[in-house]
Amino acid sequence: MPASTEASMTMGAVSAVPVVDSRMAPGGPGYRRMSFALFLAGVATFALLYSTQALLPLISGDFGVAASDASWTVAAATGGLALFVLPMSALSERYGRRTVMTGSLAVAVIVGLLVPLAPSLPVLVALRALQGAALAGLPASATAYLAEEVRPKALVTAIGLFVAGNSVGGMSGRVITGWVAQEWGWRVALGVIGAIAVGCAVAFRLLLPAPKHFVAGSLKPRVLVRTVRAHLSNPLMCRLYAIGALFMTVFGGVYTVIGYRLTEAPFDLPQGVVGSIFLVYLVGTVSASTAGRLVGRLGRRGALYAAGATTAAGLVLSLADSLVLVLLGLVLITGGFFAGHACASSAVSKTATEGRAQASALYQSAYYIGSSVGSTVGALAFHAGGWAGTVGVGLLAVLGVVTITVLGTRAARAQQRLLAA
């Protein structure tokens, strides 16, 4: 056989060998460890970030301040995260996702142990802002880690599990603080949350597999600015950022104010029972982890419509003076929010082909700005018009989600017609 023919046959045989995707997938090596590690990171992040939310009536009473003043203990934490998530994502591009996530959790839990010692509201707000800034390394780095280490078909599910960890952290933090605070006060309750977060942080570092597909980037400001500008000039990305912010405006407003509503007439519930209301977060755990199936059935825009409609229905139901209907409203609000959030955040990770950490960081920044706006404006609306005022703010935000999704649908159809012409 001629040498050239033999060589060509050899090359053909080599090219026929399928390329094996070494990224993680459900059932594969390391996937369960990775999923559980990031689940615990999500638990610690949300337990710390919203640790004061269920305690606001007690904090108001202790410091003698109004709901709108006490709400800054929530807004400062989410605002600090929103401001620092982009710089922290740049550090993760240079030093690695796992390194930044570990450092962020370590600083956040240390501050978490100092928060209960705050002698005044301004000091408490300052510590909460520092804690939020420290936690900024988690959200963008986690989604970038998943985008690099998990196969694309499993990405929505993997991010959904991380978001589910957020919901469990938010729920357990509020439930635990509610019952502990009823017996021993809000300072002891925050100390307990800090101790739980320490355990989550240690387990996270021990379990998370070392990244295999990370490629270090540059810390040069010009490179960062160019990457950010590219993401912000992408209309789809901007729509997703706005959707995340608006969904979180609803959620932040509702859960910042709900404690005040339920401790007042006609409900007059004790602090421990009010904290237990946050068991509704389990609905978010389910809806976030099943968001992948929802997107597969309805498409991304269809899933966003469904999430928005569910959230709006929950807001309307919560206006009733029946505890059962209020709880059902919270179930719908929570399920709709977490489904919408998982859908939008996974779409950001899928859309970004370069600068994934920055793309995720911009989403997280918008998302937590929405939380800060929601908690502050929702509290002001409650002070001015009661629960109906807070619901009005939420319905306006849902209307924004639907409007943006409609605009996205029209833009996609226009592009399809252009390509078909």
Tab-separated table of C-alpha atoms in Angstrom:
chain	number	residue	atom	x	y	z
A	1	MET	CA	0.000	0.000	0.000
A	2	PRO	CA	1.446	3.413	-0.907
A	3	ALA	CA	2.690	5.438	2.039
A	4	SER	CA	0.486	8.401	1.105
A	5	THR	CA	-2.629	6.208	1.075
A	6	GLU	CA	-1.724	4.645	4.419
A	7	ALA	CA	-1.144	8.094	5.927
A	8	SER	CA	-4.461	9.419	4.657
A	9	MET	CA	-6.273	6.377	6.080
A	10	THR	CA	-4.551	6.920	9.425
A	11	MET	CA	-5.558	10.598	9.449
A	12	GLY	CA	-9.140	9.665	8.609
A	13	ALA	CA	-9.228	7.170	11.468
A	14	VAL	CA	-7.907	9.774	13.887
A	15	SER	CA	-10.414	12.409	12.751
A	16	ALA	CA	-13.253	9.907	13.190
A	17	VAL	CA	-12.482	9.520	16.914
A	18	PRO	CA	-15.152	11.500	18.820
A	19	VAL	CA	-13.993	14.349	21.038
A	20	VAL	CA	-14.829	13.588	24.670
A	21	ASP	CA	-16.257	16.482	26.678
A	22	SER	CA	-14.379	16.381	29.991
A	23	ARG	CA	-16.725	18.800	31.706
A	24	MET	CA	-18.949	17.547	34.516
A	25	ALA	CA	-22.442	16.168	33.923
A	26	PRO	CA	-25.116	14.606	36.150
A	27	GLY	CA	-23.983	11.154	37.236
A	28	GLY	CA	-20.380	11.857	36.243
A	29	PRO	CA	-17.277	12.149	38.439
A	30	GLY	CA	-17.274	15.122	40.786
A	31	TYR	CA	-20.740	16.394	39.829
A	32	ARG	CA	-22.404	15.550	43.134
A	33	ARG	CA	-19.533	17.003	45.179
A	34	MET	CA	-19.595	20.147	43.076
A	35	SER	CA	-23.376	20.489	43.314
A	36	PHE	CA	-23.409	20.027	47.090
A	37	ALA	CA	-20.466	22.397	47.600
A	38	LEU	CA	-22.119	25.198	45.620
A	39	PHE	CA	-25.449	24.409	47.283
A	40	LEU	CA	-23.765	25.039	50.663
A	41	ALA	CA	-22.189	28.224	49.311
A	42	GLY	CA	-25.643	29.380	48.273
A	43	VAL	CA	-27.011	28.521	51.714
A	44	ALA	CA	-24.287	30.539	53.468
A	45	THR	CA	-24.602	33.486	51.067
A	46	PHE	CA	-28.336	34.005	51.472
A	47	ALA	CA	-28.410	33.120	55.176
A	48	LEU	CA	-25.850	35.870	55.834
A	49	LEU	CA	-27.082	38.357	53.263
A	50	TYR	CA	-30.662	38.440	54.527
A	51	SER	CA	-30.022	37.508	58.155
A	52	THR	CA	-31.606	40.708	59.505
A	53	GLN	CA	-34.706	40.676	57.298
A	54	ALA	CA	-36.955	38.586	59.559
A	55	LEU	CA	-35.663	40.516	62.593
A	56	LEU	CA	-36.511	44.029	61.402
A	57	PRO	CA	-39.419	44.585	63.819
A	58	LEU	CA	-37.139	43.649	66.758
A	59	ILE	CA	-34.290	45.822	65.443
A	60	SER	CA	-36.727	48.705	65.014
A	61	GLY	CA	-37.885	48.307	68.600
A	62	ASP	CA	-34.388	47.928	70.063
A	63	PHE	CA	-32.968	51.013	68.354
A	64	GLY	CA	-36.231	52.978	68.332
A	65	VAL	CA	-36.337	53.499	64.560
A	66	ALA	CA	-38.960	53.184	61.810
A	67	ALA	CA	-39.256	50.298	59.340
A	68	SER	CA	-37.684	52.391	56.573
A	69	ASP	CA	-34.597	52.992	58.775
A	70	ALA	CA	-34.228	49.375	59.892
A	71	SER	CA	-34.586	48.211	56.281
A	72	TRP	CA	-31.139	49.689	55.601
A	73	THR	CA	-29.614	46.679	57.378
A	74	VAL	CA	-30.861	44.686	54.384
A	75	ALA	CA	-30.311	47.322	51.693
A	76	ALA	CA	-26.733	48.013	52.830
A	77	ALA	CA	-25.763	44.341	52.482
A	78	THR	CA	-27.319	43.898	49.049
A	79	GLY	CA	-26.009	47.299	47.950
A	80	GLY	CA	-22.463	46.394	49.028
A	81	LEU	CA	-22.713	43.190	47.042
A	82	ALA	CA	-24.035	45.033	43.990
A	83	LEU	CA	-21.158	47.534	44.068
A	84	PHE	CA	-18.365	44.991	44.519
A	85	VAL	CA	-19.546	42.064	42.418
A	86	LEU	CA	-17.890	43.394	39.245
A	87	PRO	CA	-14.444	44.037	40.812
A	88	MET	CA	-14.597	40.633	42.509
A	89	SER	CA	-15.449	38.973	39.210
A	90	ALA	CA	-12.335	40.570	37.703
A	91	LEU	CA	-10.272	39.050	40.511
A	92	SER	CA	-11.826	35.664	39.772
A	93	GLU	CA	-10.780	35.977	36.128
A	94	ARG	CA	-7.186	36.395	37.264
A	95	TYR	CA	-6.876	34.245	40.398
A	96	GLY	CA	-9.546	31.602	39.834
A	97	ARG	CA	-13.173	31.054	40.761
A	98	ARG	CA	-12.554	28.720	43.687
A	99	THR	CA	-9.933	30.979	45.266
A	100	VAL	CA	-12.173	34.059	45.151
A	101	MET	CA	-15.237	32.184	46.406
A	102	THR	CA	-13.262	30.760	49.330
A	103	GLY	CA	-11.825	34.154	50.284
A	104	SER	CA	-15.205	35.844	50.009
A	105	LEU	CA	-16.907	33.337	52.282
A	106	ALA	CA	-14.083	33.522	54.817
A	107	VAL	CA	-14.326	37.311	55.180
A	108	ALA	CA	-18.131	37.262	55.196
A	109	VAL	CA	-18.366	34.740	58.027
A	110	ILE	CA	-15.825	36.656	60.120
A	111	VAL	CA	-17.889	39.831	59.735
A	112	GLY	CA	-20.992	37.748	60.455
A	113	LEU	CA	-19.598	36.929	63.894
A	114	LEU	CA	-19.065	40.644	64.577
A	115	VAL	CA	-22.524	41.818	63.439
A	116	PRO	CA	-24.325	40.775	66.667
A	117	LEU	CA	-21.979	43.043	68.656
A	118	ALA	CA	-22.995	46.248	66.826
A	119	PRO	CA	-23.712	48.944	69.474
A	120	SER	CA	-25.887	51.142	67.233
A	121	LEU	CA	-27.867	51.093	63.994
A	122	PRO	CA	-25.204	53.012	61.981
A	123	VAL	CA	-22.521	50.507	63.047
A	124	LEU	CA	-24.836	47.605	62.225
A	125	VAL	CA	-25.534	49.068	58.779
A	126	ALA	CA	-21.798	49.594	58.159
A	127	LEU	CA	-20.965	46.000	59.122
A	128	ARG	CA	-23.755	44.723	56.900
A	129	ALA	CA	-22.410	46.752	53.961
A	130	LEU	CA	-18.954	45.217	54.530
A	131	GLN	CA	-20.487	41.768	54.705
A	132	GLY	CA	-22.326	42.301	51.439
A	133	ALA	CA	-19.139	43.505	49.752
A	134	ALA	CA	-17.326	40.376	50.931
A	135	LEU	CA	-20.087	38.095	49.647
A	136	ALA	CA	-19.802	39.703	46.201
A	137	GLY	CA	-17.181	37.136	45.200
A	138	LEU	CA	-19.688	34.280	45.381
A	139	PRO	CA	-22.503	34.842	42.864
A	140	ALA	CA	-20.588	35.831	39.721
A	141	SER	CA	-17.723	33.421	40.400
A	142	ALA	CA	-20.101	30.517	41.042
A	143	THR	CA	-22.023	30.916	37.787
A	144	ALA	CA	-18.769	31.415	35.848
A	145	TYR	CA	-17.345	28.258	37.470
A	146	LEU	CA	-20.421	26.306	36.419
A	147	ALA	CA	-20.329	27.668	32.868
A	148	GLU	CA	-16.719	26.489	32.542
A	149	GLU	CA	-16.893	23.159	34.387
A	150	VAL	CA	-20.383	21.829	33.520
A	151	ARG	CA	-21.616	20.634	30.137
A	152	PRO	CA	-23.998	23.084	28.420
A	153	LYS	CA	-27.026	20.765	28.506
A	154	ALA	CA	-26.718	20.483	32.294
A	155	LEU	CA	-26.008	24.171	32.933
A	156	VAL	CA	-29.555	25.368	33.674
A	157	THR	CA	-30.045	22.493	36.123
A	158	ALA	CA	-26.683	23.118	37.815
A	159	ILE	CA	-27.365	26.839	38.220
A	160	GLY	CA	-30.852	25.979	39.421
A	161	LEU	CA	-29.332	23.873	42.209
A	162	PHE	CA	-27.096	26.781	43.226
A	163	VAL	CA	-30.120	29.090	43.254
A	164	ALA	CA	-31.951	26.419	45.263
A	165	GLY	CA	-29.167	26.688	47.830
A	166	ASN	CA	-29.882	30.407	47.931
A	167	SER	CA	-33.522	29.707	48.690
A	168	VAL	CA	-32.677	27.189	51.428
A	169	GLY	CA	-30.218	29.647	52.969
A	170	GLY	CA	-32.724	32.455	52.851
A	171	MET	CA	-35.412	30.255	54.345
A	172	SER	CA	-33.369	28.594	57.095
A	173	GLY	CA	-31.725	31.860	58.089
A	174	ARG	CA	-35.047	33.580	58.561
A	175	VAL	CA	-36.782	30.650	60.280
A	176	ILE	CA	-33.897	30.044	62.686
A	177	THR	CA	-33.480	33.727	63.522
A	178	GLY	CA	-37.228	34.073	64.114
A	179	TRP	CA	-37.424	31.355	66.761
A	180	VAL	CA	-34.056	32.090	68.373
A	181	ALA	CA	-34.836	35.814	68.543
A	182	GLN	CA	-38.186	35.114	70.196
A	183	GLU	CA	-36.359	33.464	73.112
A	184	TRP	CA	-32.984	35.201	73.288
A	185	GLY	CA	-33.163	38.321	71.117
A	186	TRP	CA	-31.975	39.319	67.662
A	187	ARG	CA	-28.272	39.500	68.572
A	188	VAL	CA	-28.093	35.849	69.607
A	189	ALA	CA	-30.059	34.930	66.478
A	190	LEU	CA	-27.488	36.628	64.236
A	191	GLY	CA	-24.673	34.886	66.113
A	192	VAL	CA	-26.270	31.498	65.412
A	193	ILE	CA	-26.479	32.306	61.697
A	194	GLY	CA	-22.813	33.301	61.717
A	195	ALA	CA	-21.848	29.951	63.256
A	196	ILE	CA	-23.906	28.016	60.671
A	197	ALA	CA	-22.222	29.977	57.870
A	198	VAL	CA	-18.791	29.013	59.240
A	199	GLY	CA	-19.699	25.327	58.904
A	200	CYS	CA	-20.997	25.822	55.353
A	201	ALA	CA	-17.834	27.686	54.350
A	202	VAL	CA	-15.523	24.941	55.634
A	203	ALA	CA	-17.533	22.177	53.937
A	204	PHE	CA	-17.644	24.165	50.680
A	205	ARG	CA	-13.849	24.463	50.522
A	206	LEU	CA	-13.348	20.778	51.278
A	207	LEU	CA	-15.889	19.550	48.721
A	208	LEU	CA	-15.564	21.817	45.657
A	209	PRO	CA	-13.469	20.112	42.928
A	210	ALA	CA	-10.485	22.014	41.595
A	211	PRO	CA	-11.309	23.723	38.271
A	212	LYS	CA	-9.981	22.011	35.140
A	213	HIS	CA	-11.099	24.439	32.433
A	214	PHE	CA	-10.264	27.808	33.958
A	215	VAL	CA	-7.967	30.036	31.902
A	216	ALA	CA	-6.555	33.034	33.757
A	217	GLY	CA	-7.460	36.406	32.294
A	218	SER	CA	-6.090	39.905	32.680
A	219	LEU	CA	-6.584	42.432	35.471
A	220	LYS	CA	-5.838	45.365	33.176
A	221	PRO	CA	-8.576	48.016	33.521
A	222	ARG	CA	-8.754	48.472	29.741
A	223	VAL	CA	-9.538	44.783	29.266
A	224	LEU	CA	-12.224	44.893	31.966
A	225	VAL	CA	-13.816	48.053	30.534
A	226	ARG	CA	-13.823	46.587	27.034
A	227	THR	CA	-15.463	43.375	28.251
A	228	VAL	CA	-18.090	45.222	30.278
A	229	ARG	CA	-18.845	47.558	27.368
A	230	ALA	CA	-19.328	44.565	25.080
A	231	HIS	CA	-21.850	42.987	27.436
A	232	LEU	CA	-23.735	46.245	27.978
A	233	SER	CA	-23.954	46.833	24.222
A	234	ASN	CA	-25.691	43.458	23.798
A	235	PRO	CA	-29.489	44.110	23.868
A	236	LEU	CA	-30.269	40.565	25.038
A	237	MET	CA	-27.868	40.876	27.972
A	238	CYS	CA	-29.342	44.224	28.985
A	239	ARG	CA	-32.857	42.783	28.901
A	240	LEU	CA	-31.792	39.870	31.098
A	241	TYR	CA	-30.094	42.238	33.569
A	242	ALA	CA	-33.231	44.370	33.797
A	243	ILE	CA	-35.440	41.298	34.272
A	244	GLY	CA	-33.273	40.045	37.148
A	245	ALA	CA	-33.386	43.486	38.816
A	246	LEU	CA	-37.163	43.765	38.490
A	247	PHE	CA	-37.871	40.273	39.810
A	248	MET	CA	-35.659	41.008	42.803
A	249	THR	CA	-37.378	44.360	43.385
A	250	VAL	CA	-40.600	42.413	43.984
A	251	PHE	CA	-38.958	39.834	46.193
A	252	GLY	CA	-36.897	42.292	48.229
A	253	GLY	CA	-39.879	44.530	48.907
A	254	VAL	CA	-42.268	41.733	49.868
A	255	TYR	CA	-39.946	39.903	52.252
A	256	THR	CA	-38.579	43.056	53.871
A	257	VAL	CA	-42.064	44.269	54.813
A	258	ILE	CA	-43.959	41.012	55.420
A	259	GLY	CA	-42.691	40.735	58.999
A	260	TYR	CA	-44.163	44.115	59.896
A	261	ARG	CA	-47.504	43.219	58.336
A	262	LEU	CA	-47.831	39.873	60.110
A	263	THR	CA	-46.868	41.216	63.551
A	264	GLU	CA	-49.571	43.900	63.275
A	265	ALA	CA	-53.394	43.634	63.240
A	266	PRO	CA	-55.312	41.682	62.062
A	267	PHE	CA	-52.702	38.899	62.330
A	268	ASP	CA	-50.662	39.816	65.468
A	269	LEU	CA	-48.326	36.817	65.031
A	270	PRO	CA	-45.370	36.247	67.406
A	271	GLN	CA	-41.810	36.585	66.075
A	272	GLY	CA	-41.155	32.842	65.928
A	273	VAL	CA	-44.250	32.185	63.821
A	274	VAL	CA	-43.382	35.094	61.527
A	275	GLY	CA	-39.936	33.577	61.017
A	276	SER	CA	-41.545	30.252	60.129
A	277	ILE	CA	-43.428	31.968	57.312
A	278	PHE	CA	-40.150	31.831	55.419
A	279	LEU	CA	-40.549	28.062	55.074
A	280	VAL	CA	-42.327	29.191	51.907
A	281	TYR	CA	-38.785	29.414	50.488
A	282	LEU	CA	-38.971	25.639	49.970
A	283	VAL	CA	-41.224	26.439	47.022
A	284	GLY	CA	-38.340	28.471	45.583
A	285	THR	CA	-35.999	25.516	46.033
A	286	VAL	CA	-38.287	23.379	43.890
A	287	SER	CA	-39.060	26.014	41.252
A	288	ALA	CA	-35.400	26.987	40.824
A	289	SER	CA	-34.174	23.408	40.503
A	290	THR	CA	-36.886	22.586	37.923
A	291	ALA	CA	-36.402	25.766	35.884
A	292	GLY	CA	-34.493	23.795	33.264
A	293	ARG	CA	-37.552	21.658	32.492
A	294	LEU	CA	-39.756	24.745	32.368
A	295	VAL	CA	-37.443	26.383	29.814
A	296	GLY	CA	-37.332	23.146	27.816
A	297	ARG	CA	-41.135	23.051	27.648
A	298	LEU	CA	-41.992	26.743	27.157
A	299	GLY	CA	-38.747	28.289	25.907
A	300	ARG	CA	-36.930	31.070	27.763
A	301	ARG	CA	-39.463	33.800	27.018
A	302	GLY	CA	-42.404	31.517	27.743
A	303	ALA	CA	-40.868	30.599	31.102
A	304	LEU	CA	-40.418	34.295	31.936
A	305	TYR	CA	-44.065	35.025	31.080
A	306	ALA	CA	-45.154	32.152	33.334
A	307	ALA	CA	-42.912	33.332	36.170
A	308	GLY	CA	-44.192	36.911	35.880
A	309	ALA	CA	-47.846	35.838	35.828
A	310	THR	CA	-47.338	33.596	38.857
A	311	THR	CA	-45.641	36.392	40.801
A	312	ALA	CA	-48.387	38.907	39.944
A	313	ALA	CA	-51.118	36.474	41.004
A	314	GLY	CA	-49.351	35.996	44.331
A	315	LEU	CA	-49.122	39.743	44.919
A	316	VAL	CA	-52.849	40.204	44.333
A	317	LEU	CA	-53.760	37.297	46.620
A	318	SER	CA	-51.575	38.663	49.419
A	319	LEU	CA	-53.829	41.727	49.705
A	320	ALA	CA	-56.480	39.655	51.519
A	321	ASP	CA	-56.835	39.848	55.293
A	322	SER	CA	-56.886	36.047	55.428
A	323	LEU	CA	-53.680	34.382	56.657
A	324	VAL	CA	-54.328	31.392	54.373
A	325	LEU	CA	-54.588	33.621	51.285
A	326	VAL	CA	-51.531	35.638	52.323
A	327	LEU	CA	-49.531	32.408	52.630
A	328	LEU	CA	-50.795	31.195	49.251
A	329	GLY	CA	-49.797	34.558	47.786
A	330	LEU	CA	-46.280	34.194	49.230
A	331	VAL	CA	-46.057	30.684	47.739
A	332	LEU	CA	-46.848	32.036	44.268
A	333	ILE	CA	-44.558	35.062	44.641
A	334	THR	CA	-41.678	32.865	45.770
A	335	GLY	CA	-42.174	30.199	43.110
A	336	GLY	CA	-42.476	32.766	40.335
A	337	PHE	CA	-39.470	34.743	41.505
A	338	PHE	CA	-37.062	31.831	41.783
A	339	ALA	CA	-38.148	30.357	38.441
A	340	GLY	CA	-37.660	33.720	36.727
A	341	HIS	CA	-34.304	34.294	38.404
A	342	ALA	CA	-32.944	30.850	37.476
A	343	CYS	CA	-34.154	31.303	33.890
A	344	ALA	CA	-32.603	34.764	33.451
A	345	SER	CA	-29.286	33.995	35.180
A	346	SER	CA	-28.732	30.771	33.200
A	347	ALA	CA	-29.534	32.645	29.966
A	348	VAL	CA	-26.776	35.143	30.803
A	349	SER	CA	-24.252	32.321	31.285
A	350	LYS	CA	-25.307	30.666	28.031
A	351	THR	CA	-25.255	33.886	26.005
A	352	ALA	CA	-21.792	35.013	27.152
A	353	THR	CA	-19.016	33.350	25.169
A	354	GLU	CA	-16.249	35.572	26.590
A	355	GLY	CA	-15.873	37.351	29.916
A	356	ARG	CA	-18.377	35.048	31.600
A	357	ALA	CA	-17.494	36.281	35.079
A	358	GLN	CA	-18.135	39.888	34.035
A	359	ALA	CA	-21.398	38.920	32.318
A	360	SER	CA	-22.579	37.146	35.468
A	361	ALA	CA	-21.277	39.977	37.648
A	362	LEU	CA	-23.323	42.549	35.750
A	363	TYR	CA	-26.399	40.379	36.185
A	364	GLN	CA	-25.719	39.958	39.892
A	365	SER	CA	-25.084	43.681	40.266
A	366	ALA	CA	-28.426	44.511	38.644
A	367	TYR	CA	-30.112	41.767	40.656
A	368	TYR	CA	-28.901	43.058	44.023
A	369	ILE	CA	-29.514	46.678	43.096
A	370	GLY	CA	-33.072	45.491	42.551
A	371	SER	CA	-33.017	43.953	46.022
A	372	SER	CA	-31.785	47.185	47.608
A	373	VAL	CA	-34.358	49.241	45.715
A	374	GLY	CA	-37.115	46.778	46.572
A	375	SER	CA	-36.336	46.659	50.287
A	376	THR	CA	-36.051	50.452	50.576
A	377	VAL	CA	-38.923	51.485	48.290
A	378	GLY	CA	-41.105	48.640	49.542
A	379	ALA	CA	-40.613	49.827	53.142
A	380	LEU	CA	-41.337	53.438	52.188
A	381	ALA	CA	-44.466	52.349	50.300
A	382	PHE	CA	-45.585	50.359	53.330
A	383	HIS	CA	-45.058	53.387	55.570
A	384	ALA	CA	-47.083	55.556	53.177
A	385	GLY	CA	-49.861	53.212	52.064
A	386	GLY	CA	-49.639	49.989	54.034
A	387	TRP	CA	-49.310	46.564	52.430
A	388	ALA	CA	-51.226	47.750	49.357
A	389	GLY	CA	-48.423	50.227	48.682
A	390	THR	CA	-45.796	47.468	48.762
A	391	VAL	CA	-47.931	45.303	46.469
A	392	GLY	CA	-48.305	48.238	44.062
A	393	VAL	CA	-44.512	48.544	43.795
A	394	GLY	CA	-44.290	44.791	43.119
A	395	LEU	CA	-46.954	44.841	40.393
A	396	LEU	CA	-45.167	47.705	38.624
A	397	ALA	CA	-41.962	45.661	38.648
A	398	VAL	CA	-43.756	42.595	37.211
A	399	LEU	CA	-45.254	44.800	34.500
A	400	GLY	CA	-41.684	45.823	33.668
A	401	VAL	CA	-40.643	42.156	33.347
A	402	VAL	CA	-43.523	41.413	30.978
A	403	THR	CA	-42.870	44.546	28.892
A	404	ILE	CA	-39.176	43.741	28.485
A	405	THR	CA	-39.971	40.125	27.538
A	406	VAL	CA	-42.491	41.297	24.938
A	407	LEU	CA	-39.875	43.634	23.457
A	408	GLY	CA	-37.413	40.741	23.365
A	409	THR	CA	-39.936	38.536	21.589
A	410	ARG	CA	-40.543	41.217	18.943
A	411	ALA	CA	-36.806	41.758	18.465
A	412	ALA	CA	-36.243	38.012	17.999
A	413	ARG	CA	-39.042	37.764	15.426
A	414	ALA	CA	-37.735	40.786	13.546
A	415	GLN	CA	-34.280	39.211	13.398
A	416	GLN	CA	-35.750	35.927	12.132
A	417	ARG	CA	-37.603	37.759	9.340
A	418	LEU	CA	-34.411	39.604	8.439
A	419	LEU	CA	-32.448	36.356	8.195
A	420	ALA	CA	-35.196	34.713	6.150
A	421	ALA	CA	-35.343	37.582	3.640
